């Protein structure tokens, strides 16, 4: 079994719980995603409370999504490197994993909430890119990052000039988030893929660049003792980016595309470096161990926290999203804390008895079944494939 990297698990746990810090404001909005795009901050709040919401949302927005994307790239690089050490073909049967992740994401999207479908498509593309030369990977990174930044700058310019706007500006009538059933929300997501699946398509080029950046960071020792200079540079750049992110985001909400999809991933790289530097080579403390446990069951934790949030905030559940001004701030913060506590406790109790999370276990069994056909075809391959398990071993140390 591959040796675990504590900082890797902790960073993944931080990313999972951090994404909820962004999404909680969507869950808690009385009109859900539609209302959040029209007005992220609760209307008619006292000035201090409105600024508190703005700061909290800006601190979370995009940073943990960027960190999670980097972690996926790192996980992909770990698997590719492990396959190379064993003389296995790459991407080989990894594509089965990407397919399973896509199907899992599709189901999760329809039933609850999701970013996994975009990661599945990006992973399948980057898996082939990691089989090319380092020079080719640098070219792909430069091209995809350039296309992504140009696109986001174009959108941001449209918002700042008044030629474009986020959201429809029209309230939902009737409002399925308050008055509808769980099935009504499933139908809503099914009928509005352009809204709910817009982001993964928009940032595909940027996601490819971040996956490649994560792979580069891993292969250049960001987790190793010799990577201290690299980590310090990343922390410095990330701190500067965080200042720019807060300055732009708090000054005008129309800067959101630039801060969320361009500046925040830079902050995320600095955050990753900070986590690795804080963990170091010593044994993690109590908080570090709990975060690492969440990271070990990241897929299960991500799905469970979205399910709990849906039950708490939507009308078919406890309907906490009905609390508008002035209670939404306190309800959102309390909800995030409570859900994080439940996820952390659940991960701890589960891993006391099982090696993998429930979704990870089911996903691994599906991968085993799908890859059986590959075993017969690859058994006689000159690169020497000893079966699916050889490729599956890096699973516990990877994000995907």
Tab-separated table of C-alpha atoms in Angstrom:
chain	number	residue	atom	x	y	z
A	1	UNK	CA	0.000	0.000	0.000
A	2	UNK	CA	1.297	3.443	-0.914
A	3	UNK	CA	2.479	5.510	2.052
A	4	UNK	CA	0.129	8.318	2.909
A	5	UNK	CA	1.159	11.972	2.757
A	6	UNK	CA	-0.440	13.680	5.795
A	7	UNK	CA	-0.372	17.160	4.266
A	8	UNK	CA	-2.108	15.827	1.152
A	9	UNK	CA	-4.982	14.391	3.164
A	10	UNK	CA	-5.254	17.527	5.308
A	11	UNK	CA	-5.282	19.829	2.283
A	12	UNK	CA	-7.995	17.715	0.708
A	13	UNK	CA	-10.043	17.874	3.906
A	14	UNK	CA	-9.646	21.664	4.032
A	15	UNK	CA	-10.758	21.880	0.393
A	16	UNK	CA	-13.874	19.765	0.983
A	17	UNK	CA	-15.070	21.701	4.032
A	18	UNK	CA	-14.019	24.963	2.382
A	19	UNK	CA	-16.201	24.387	-0.667
A	20	UNK	CA	-19.146	24.203	1.709
A	21	UNK	CA	-18.164	27.627	3.055
A	22	UNK	CA	-18.901	28.936	-0.449
A	23	UNK	CA	-21.920	26.768	-1.224
A	24	UNK	CA	-23.628	27.375	2.125
A	25	UNK	CA	-24.653	30.846	0.909
A	26	UNK	CA	-26.311	29.240	-2.113
A	27	UNK	CA	-28.143	26.698	0.037
A	28	UNK	CA	-29.260	29.371	2.518
A	29	UNK	CA	-30.530	31.837	-0.083
A	30	UNK	CA	-34.345	31.914	-0.137
A	31	UNK	CA	-34.267	31.515	-3.936
A	32	UNK	CA	-31.341	29.114	-4.167
A	33	UNK	CA	-28.913	29.381	-7.055
A	34	UNK	CA	-31.161	31.785	-8.988
A	35	UNK	CA	-31.394	34.190	-6.075
A	36	UNK	CA	-27.710	33.901	-5.214
A	37	UNK	CA	-26.700	34.966	-8.726
A	38	UNK	CA	-29.085	37.915	-8.571
A	39	UNK	CA	-28.136	39.016	-5.045
A	40	UNK	CA	-25.505	37.005	-3.106
A	41	UNK	CA	-25.683	39.236	-0.031
A	42	UNK	CA	-28.905	39.383	1.954
A	43	UNK	CA	-30.948	42.509	1.197
A	44	UNK	CA	-31.959	45.090	3.827
A	45	UNK	CA	-29.201	44.282	6.303
A	46	UNK	CA	-27.511	46.727	8.680
A	47	UNK	CA	-24.269	48.006	7.156
A	48	UNK	CA	-21.986	45.967	9.443
A	49	UNK	CA	-23.897	42.752	8.767
A	50	UNK	CA	-23.859	43.294	5.022
A	51	UNK	CA	-20.100	43.810	5.128
A	52	UNK	CA	-19.682	40.678	7.247
A	53	UNK	CA	-21.508	38.627	4.624
A	54	UNK	CA	-19.470	40.201	1.836
A	55	UNK	CA	-16.170	39.472	3.582
A	56	UNK	CA	-17.088	35.898	4.485
A	57	UNK	CA	-18.311	35.141	0.982
A	58	UNK	CA	-15.283	36.754	-0.643
A	59	UNK	CA	-12.847	34.892	1.626
A	60	UNK	CA	-14.306	31.543	0.580
A	61	UNK	CA	-15.343	32.218	-3.009
A	62	UNK	CA	-13.118	30.335	-5.439
A	63	UNK	CA	-10.240	29.614	-3.036
A	64	UNK	CA	-11.319	26.144	-2.000
A	65	UNK	CA	-12.627	25.295	-5.455
A	66	UNK	CA	-9.149	26.171	-6.727
A	67	UNK	CA	-7.528	24.117	-3.964
A	68	UNK	CA	-9.750	21.141	-4.754
A	69	UNK	CA	-8.866	21.440	-8.452
A	70	UNK	CA	-5.146	21.500	-7.635
A	71	UNK	CA	-5.646	18.433	-5.443
A	72	UNK	CA	-7.256	16.565	-8.323
A	73	UNK	CA	-4.253	17.385	-10.511
A	74	UNK	CA	-1.874	16.218	-7.784
A	75	UNK	CA	-3.836	12.992	-7.362
A	76	UNK	CA	-3.734	12.376	-11.097
A	77	UNK	CA	0.040	12.897	-11.163
A	78	UNK	CA	0.486	10.452	-8.266
A	79	UNK	CA	-1.413	7.796	-10.175
A	80	UNK	CA	0.470	8.468	-13.416
A	81	UNK	CA	3.838	8.292	-11.633
A	82	UNK	CA	2.853	5.080	-9.862
A	83	UNK	CA	1.835	3.515	-13.190
A	84	UNK	CA	5.184	4.532	-14.721
A	85	UNK	CA	7.123	2.958	-11.817
A	86	UNK	CA	5.265	-0.310	-12.345
A	87	UNK	CA	5.680	-0.246	-16.102
A	88	UNK	CA	1.955	0.112	-16.696
A	89	UNK	CA	0.321	1.800	-19.629
A	90	UNK	CA	-1.008	5.283	-18.950
A	91	UNK	CA	-3.763	6.425	-18.876
A	92	UNK	CA	-4.797	2.798	-19.280
A	93	UNK	CA	-7.758	1.926	-17.097
A	94	UNK	CA	-7.782	5.362	-15.442
A	95	UNK	CA	-10.431	6.300	-17.993
A	96	UNK	CA	-12.796	3.917	-16.213
A	97	UNK	CA	-12.260	6.011	-13.097
A	98	UNK	CA	-13.049	9.178	-15.013
A	99	UNK	CA	-16.232	7.591	-16.362
A	100	UNK	CA	-17.319	6.525	-12.881
A	101	UNK	CA	-16.613	10.014	-11.535
A	102	UNK	CA	-18.688	11.529	-14.335
A	103	UNK	CA	-21.630	9.205	-13.655
A	104	UNK	CA	-21.333	9.867	-9.937
A	105	UNK	CA	-21.282	13.597	-10.634
A	106	UNK	CA	-24.300	13.363	-12.950
A	107	UNK	CA	-26.315	11.527	-10.324
A	108	UNK	CA	-25.177	13.900	-7.596
A	109	UNK	CA	-26.008	16.912	-9.779
A	110	UNK	CA	-29.543	15.760	-10.447
A	111	UNK	CA	-30.259	14.714	-6.877
A	112	UNK	CA	-28.348	17.323	-4.839
A	113	UNK	CA	-25.445	19.510	-6.035
A	114	UNK	CA	-22.218	18.860	-7.954
A	115	UNK	CA	-18.834	19.912	-9.344
A	116	UNK	CA	-17.591	16.377	-10.035
A	117	UNK	CA	-18.702	16.097	-13.673
A	118	UNK	CA	-16.322	18.868	-14.689
A	119	UNK	CA	-13.457	17.192	-12.826
A	120	UNK	CA	-14.177	13.905	-14.589
A	121	UNK	CA	-13.978	15.474	-18.056
A	122	UNK	CA	-10.892	17.491	-17.137
A	123	UNK	CA	-9.196	14.451	-15.625
A	124	UNK	CA	-9.762	12.383	-18.757
A	125	UNK	CA	-8.154	15.114	-20.880
A	126	UNK	CA	-5.217	15.768	-18.544
A	127	UNK	CA	-4.555	12.029	-18.140
A	128	UNK	CA	-3.431	11.996	-21.780
A	129	UNK	CA	-1.473	15.227	-21.382
A	130	UNK	CA	0.508	13.727	-18.484
A	131	UNK	CA	1.680	11.019	-20.870
A	132	UNK	CA	3.418	13.672	-23.007
A	133	UNK	CA	6.793	15.331	-22.426
A	134	UNK	CA	7.302	18.032	-19.765
A	135	UNK	CA	7.817	20.574	-22.531
A	136	UNK	CA	4.502	19.630	-24.132
A	137	UNK	CA	2.765	19.920	-20.772
A	138	UNK	CA	4.194	23.417	-20.296
A	139	UNK	CA	2.877	24.426	-23.711
A	140	UNK	CA	-0.562	23.056	-22.878
A	141	UNK	CA	-0.532	24.881	-19.545
A	142	UNK	CA	0.412	28.164	-21.198
A	143	UNK	CA	-2.236	27.843	-23.908
A	144	UNK	CA	-5.102	26.748	-21.651
A	145	UNK	CA	-4.252	29.304	-18.946
A	146	UNK	CA	-4.037	32.042	-21.588
A	147	UNK	CA	-7.388	31.104	-23.144
A	148	UNK	CA	-9.007	30.946	-19.725
A	149	UNK	CA	-7.685	34.315	-18.546
A	150	UNK	CA	-8.660	36.005	-21.824
A	151	UNK	CA	-12.196	34.616	-21.584
A	152	UNK	CA	-12.641	35.672	-17.954
A	153	UNK	CA	-11.261	39.152	-18.661
A	154	UNK	CA	-13.753	39.489	-21.523
A	155	UNK	CA	-16.674	38.522	-19.247
A	156	UNK	CA	-15.459	40.808	-16.460
A	157	UNK	CA	-15.156	43.727	-18.868
A	158	UNK	CA	-18.733	43.116	-19.996
A	159	UNK	CA	-19.982	43.203	-16.416
A	160	UNK	CA	-18.040	46.341	-15.499
A	161	UNK	CA	-19.243	48.153	-18.611
A	162	UNK	CA	-22.858	47.182	-18.036
A	163	UNK	CA	-23.051	45.130	-21.238
A	164	UNK	CA	-23.596	41.905	-19.302
A	165	UNK	CA	-25.034	40.897	-15.954
A	166	UNK	CA	-25.129	37.908	-13.627
A	167	UNK	CA	-28.499	36.294	-13.003
A	168	UNK	CA	-31.867	37.026	-14.554
A	169	UNK	CA	-32.999	39.696	-12.096
A	170	UNK	CA	-36.429	38.029	-11.957
A	171	UNK	CA	-37.582	36.170	-8.825
A	172	UNK	CA	-38.723	32.571	-9.218
A	173	UNK	CA	-42.509	32.221	-9.475
A	174	UNK	CA	-43.355	29.832	-7.885
A	175	UNK	CA	-40.213	29.341	-5.830
A	176	UNK	CA	-39.310	25.620	-5.836
A	177	UNK	CA	-36.650	26.117	-3.149
A	178	UNK	CA	-39.323	27.150	-0.631
A	179	UNK	CA	-42.581	25.674	-1.921
A	180	UNK	CA	-41.444	22.745	-4.048
A	181	UNK	CA	-40.701	19.137	-3.232
A	182	UNK	CA	-37.353	17.423	-3.542
A	183	UNK	CA	-38.476	16.118	-6.929
A	184	UNK	CA	-39.366	19.642	-8.076
A	185	UNK	CA	-35.722	20.639	-7.522
A	186	UNK	CA	-34.545	17.582	-9.469
A	187	UNK	CA	-36.762	18.691	-12.366
A	188	UNK	CA	-35.462	22.265	-12.016
A	189	UNK	CA	-31.854	21.093	-12.405
A	190	UNK	CA	-32.814	18.808	-15.286
A	191	UNK	CA	-34.548	21.653	-17.125
A	192	UNK	CA	-31.833	24.268	-16.521
A	193	UNK	CA	-28.482	22.664	-17.376
A	194	UNK	CA	-27.343	25.932	-18.959
A	195	UNK	CA	-27.436	27.641	-15.552
A	196	UNK	CA	-26.322	24.815	-13.291
A	197	UNK	CA	-23.653	23.383	-15.648
A	198	UNK	CA	-22.435	26.737	-16.957
A	199	UNK	CA	-19.395	27.023	-14.700
A	200	UNK	CA	-17.680	23.679	-15.512
A	201	UNK	CA	-17.967	24.402	-19.237
A	202	UNK	CA	-16.819	28.007	-18.865
A	203	UNK	CA	-13.705	27.142	-16.877
A	204	UNK	CA	-12.723	23.925	-18.673
A	205	UNK	CA	-9.532	25.467	-20.063
A	206	UNK	CA	-8.701	26.918	-16.649
A	207	UNK	CA	-9.345	23.560	-14.966
A	208	UNK	CA	-6.956	21.856	-17.386
A	209	UNK	CA	-4.315	24.447	-16.516
A	210	UNK	CA	-4.887	23.942	-12.769
A	211	UNK	CA	-4.687	20.149	-13.093
A	212	UNK	CA	-1.374	20.552	-14.901
A	213	UNK	CA	-0.217	23.060	-12.269
A	214	UNK	CA	-1.065	20.571	-9.516
A	215	UNK	CA	0.886	17.844	-11.298
A	216	UNK	CA	3.843	20.209	-11.703
A	217	UNK	CA	3.769	21.162	-8.022
A	218	UNK	CA	3.783	17.519	-6.982
A	219	UNK	CA	6.631	16.592	-9.298
A	220	UNK	CA	8.661	19.611	-8.193
A	221	UNK	CA	8.507	18.598	-4.544
A	222	UNK	CA	5.875	20.850	-3.017
A	223	UNK	CA	5.290	18.141	-0.383
A	224	UNK	CA	8.976	17.374	0.169
A	225	UNK	CA	11.576	18.821	2.509
A	226	UNK	CA	13.483	20.201	-0.498
A	227	UNK	CA	10.396	22.126	-1.632
A	228	UNK	CA	10.631	24.795	1.070
A	229	UNK	CA	11.792	27.529	-1.307
A	230	UNK	CA	8.944	26.712	-3.690
A	231	UNK	CA	6.413	26.765	-0.844
A	232	UNK	CA	7.652	30.125	0.466
A	233	UNK	CA	7.356	31.653	-2.979
A	234	UNK	CA	3.851	30.280	-3.348
A	235	UNK	CA	2.839	31.634	0.064
A	236	UNK	CA	4.154	35.085	-0.813
A	237	UNK	CA	2.398	35.142	-4.187
A	238	UNK	CA	-0.765	33.759	-2.601
A	239	UNK	CA	-0.773	36.475	0.075
A	240	UNK	CA	-0.465	39.206	-2.562
A	241	UNK	CA	-3.231	37.551	-4.592
A	242	UNK	CA	-5.472	37.385	-1.506
A	243	UNK	CA	-5.079	41.125	-0.984
A	244	UNK	CA	-5.991	41.786	-4.609
A	245	UNK	CA	-8.916	39.369	-4.388
A	246	UNK	CA	-10.399	41.062	-1.321
A	247	UNK	CA	-9.770	44.540	-2.675
A	248	UNK	CA	-11.470	43.896	-6.005
A	249	UNK	CA	-14.262	41.671	-4.722
A	250	UNK	CA	-15.324	43.996	-1.928
A	251	UNK	CA	-15.095	47.084	-4.142
A	252	UNK	CA	-17.477	45.875	-6.838
A	253	UNK	CA	-19.297	42.501	-7.239
A	254	UNK	CA	-18.783	42.736	-11.007
A	255	UNK	CA	-15.151	41.734	-10.420
A	256	UNK	CA	-16.433	38.299	-9.359
A	257	UNK	CA	-15.426	36.345	-12.509
A	258	UNK	CA	-11.843	37.626	-12.255
A	259	UNK	CA	-11.530	37.037	-8.515
A	260	UNK	CA	-13.237	33.618	-8.479
A	261	UNK	CA	-11.702	32.077	-11.573
A	262	UNK	CA	-8.315	33.797	-11.997
A	263	UNK	CA	-7.082	35.329	-8.734
A	264	UNK	CA	-8.499	32.748	-6.308
A	265	UNK	CA	-6.606	29.768	-7.798
A	266	UNK	CA	-3.378	31.677	-7.110
A	267	UNK	CA	-4.528	32.140	-3.509
A	268	UNK	CA	-5.287	28.404	-3.420
A	269	UNK	CA	-1.715	27.542	-4.429
A	270	UNK	CA	-0.447	29.698	-1.566
A	271	UNK	CA	-2.907	28.024	0.812
A	272	UNK	CA	-1.660	24.590	-0.241
A	273	UNK	CA	1.924	25.652	0.420
A	274	UNK	CA	0.922	27.060	3.826
A	275	UNK	CA	-0.782	23.797	4.828
A	276	UNK	CA	2.269	21.747	3.829
A	277	UNK	CA	4.589	24.129	5.661
A	278	UNK	CA	2.485	24.019	8.840
A	279	UNK	CA	2.237	20.234	8.813
A	280	UNK	CA	5.907	19.697	8.010
A	281	UNK	CA	7.330	16.280	8.832
A	282	UNK	CA	5.813	16.059	12.299
A	283	UNK	CA	2.773	14.072	13.293
A	284	UNK	CA	-0.415	16.157	12.836
A	285	UNK	CA	-2.248	17.272	15.956
A	286	UNK	CA	-5.878	16.590	16.799
A	287	UNK	CA	-7.283	19.100	14.295
A	288	UNK	CA	-4.890	17.911	11.591
A	289	UNK	CA	-5.925	14.286	12.122
A	290	UNK	CA	-9.618	15.161	11.878
A	291	UNK	CA	-9.067	17.111	8.644
A	292	UNK	CA	-6.970	14.258	7.267
A	293	UNK	CA	-9.831	11.848	7.959
A	294	UNK	CA	-12.193	14.059	5.983
A	295	UNK	CA	-9.592	14.083	3.204
A	296	UNK	CA	-9.421	10.297	3.191
A	297	UNK	CA	-13.196	10.073	2.585
A	298	UNK	CA	-13.337	13.223	0.450
A	299	UNK	CA	-15.845	11.956	-2.112
A	300	UNK	CA	-18.224	10.657	0.551
A	301	UNK	CA	-17.799	13.806	2.656
A	302	UNK	CA	-18.536	16.077	-0.302
A	303	UNK	CA	-21.749	14.251	-1.151
A	304	UNK	CA	-22.897	13.921	2.471
A	305	UNK	CA	-22.371	17.599	3.295
A	306	UNK	CA	-24.441	18.640	0.282
A	307	UNK	CA	-27.218	16.219	1.257
A	308	UNK	CA	-27.291	17.564	4.822
A	309	UNK	CA	-27.309	21.161	3.566
A	310	UNK	CA	-30.224	20.379	1.241
A	311	UNK	CA	-32.208	18.838	4.089
A	312	UNK	CA	-31.506	21.776	6.396
A	313	UNK	CA	-32.139	24.671	4.022
A	314	UNK	CA	-34.640	23.620	1.356
A	315	UNK	CA	-38.382	23.830	1.743
A	316	UNK	CA	-38.903	20.058	1.567
A	317	UNK	CA	-36.633	19.709	4.610
A	318	UNK	CA	-36.248	21.974	7.632
A	319	UNK	CA	-36.567	25.070	5.404
A	320	UNK	CA	-33.904	27.143	7.164
A	321	UNK	CA	-33.470	28.973	3.868
A	322	UNK	CA	-36.734	30.748	4.584
A	323	UNK	CA	-34.889	32.893	7.127
A	324	UNK	CA	-34.138	36.076	5.243
A	325	UNK	CA	-32.953	39.372	6.671
A	326	UNK	CA	-31.674	39.715	9.351
A	327	UNK	CA	-31.262	36.027	10.275
A	328	UNK	CA	-29.641	34.573	7.156
A	329	UNK	CA	-26.111	35.510	8.235
A	330	UNK	CA	-26.326	33.700	11.566
A	331	UNK	CA	-28.230	30.748	10.091
A	332	UNK	CA	-25.658	30.316	7.296
A	333	UNK	CA	-22.659	30.444	9.628
A	334	UNK	CA	-24.297	28.139	12.171
A	335	UNK	CA	-25.337	25.735	9.431
A	336	UNK	CA	-21.799	25.553	8.063
A	337	UNK	CA	-20.330	24.906	11.515
A	338	UNK	CA	-22.921	22.215	12.288
A	339	UNK	CA	-22.498	20.431	8.955
A	340	UNK	CA	-18.696	20.504	9.239
A	341	UNK	CA	-18.936	19.034	12.742
A	342	UNK	CA	-21.198	16.235	11.505
A	343	UNK	CA	-18.923	15.460	8.544
A	344	UNK	CA	-15.790	15.441	10.722
A	345	UNK	CA	-17.455	13.195	13.317
A	346	UNK	CA	-18.849	10.887	10.657
A	347	UNK	CA	-15.454	10.536	8.942
A	348	UNK	CA	-13.769	9.745	12.265
A	349	UNK	CA	-16.285	7.107	13.299
A	350	UNK	CA	-16.375	5.518	9.857
A	351	UNK	CA	-12.606	5.213	9.519
A	352	UNK	CA	-12.353	3.561	12.918
A	353	UNK	CA	-13.949	0.496	11.296
A	354	UNK	CA	-13.393	0.831	7.554
A	355	UNK	CA	-10.426	1.641	5.351
A	356	UNK	CA	-12.366	3.592	2.691
A	357	UNK	CA	-15.354	5.878	2.731
A	358	UNK	CA	-18.687	4.337	1.656
A	359	UNK	CA	-18.787	6.072	-1.715
A	360	UNK	CA	-15.067	5.379	-2.254
A	361	UNK	CA	-15.675	1.695	-1.525
A	362	UNK	CA	-18.612	1.514	-3.933
A	363	UNK	CA	-16.680	3.464	-6.542
A	364	UNK	CA	-13.662	1.156	-6.195
A	365	UNK	CA	-15.845	-1.924	-6.606
A	366	UNK	CA	-17.342	-0.429	-9.734
A	367	UNK	CA	-13.864	0.326	-11.043
A	368	UNK	CA	-12.799	-3.251	-10.342
A	369	UNK	CA	-15.765	-4.640	-12.251
A	370	UNK	CA	-15.291	-2.322	-15.242
A	371	UNK	CA	-11.554	-2.893	-15.478
A	372	UNK	CA	-11.798	-6.688	-15.534
A	373	UNK	CA	-12.082	-6.604	-19.302
A	374	UNK	CA	-8.851	-4.597	-19.430
A	375	UNK	CA	-7.020	-7.190	-17.393
A	376	UNK	CA	-7.476	-9.797	-20.051
A	377	UNK	CA	-6.280	-7.448	-22.783
A	378	UNK	CA	-3.288	-6.119	-20.847
A	379	UNK	CA	-2.032	-9.321	-19.209
A	380	UNK	CA	0.158	-10.079	-22.207
A	381	UNK	CA	1.204	-6.469	-22.801
A	382	UNK	CA	5.016	-6.058	-22.849
A	383	UNK	CA	4.779	-3.308	-20.215
A	384	UNK	CA	3.571	-5.975	-17.789
A	385	UNK	CA	0.229	-5.256	-16.138
A	386	UNK	CA	-0.375	-7.341	-13.046
A	387	UNK	CA	-4.070	-6.511	-12.970
A	388	UNK	CA	-6.273	-3.632	-11.888
A	389	UNK	CA	-5.071	-3.726	-8.283
A	390	UNK	CA	-1.610	-2.512	-9.237
A	391	UNK	CA	-3.104	0.676	-10.585
A	392	UNK	CA	-5.602	0.918	-7.759
A	393	UNK	CA	-2.955	1.046	-5.015
A	394	UNK	CA	-2.250	4.781	-5.379
A	395	UNK	CA	-5.965	5.421	-4.803
A	396	UNK	CA	-5.641	6.105	-1.090
A	397	UNK	CA	-2.982	8.722	-1.627
A	398	UNK	CA	-4.705	10.425	-4.523
A	399	UNK	CA	-7.586	12.801	-4.875
A	400	UNK	CA	-9.339	10.972	-7.624
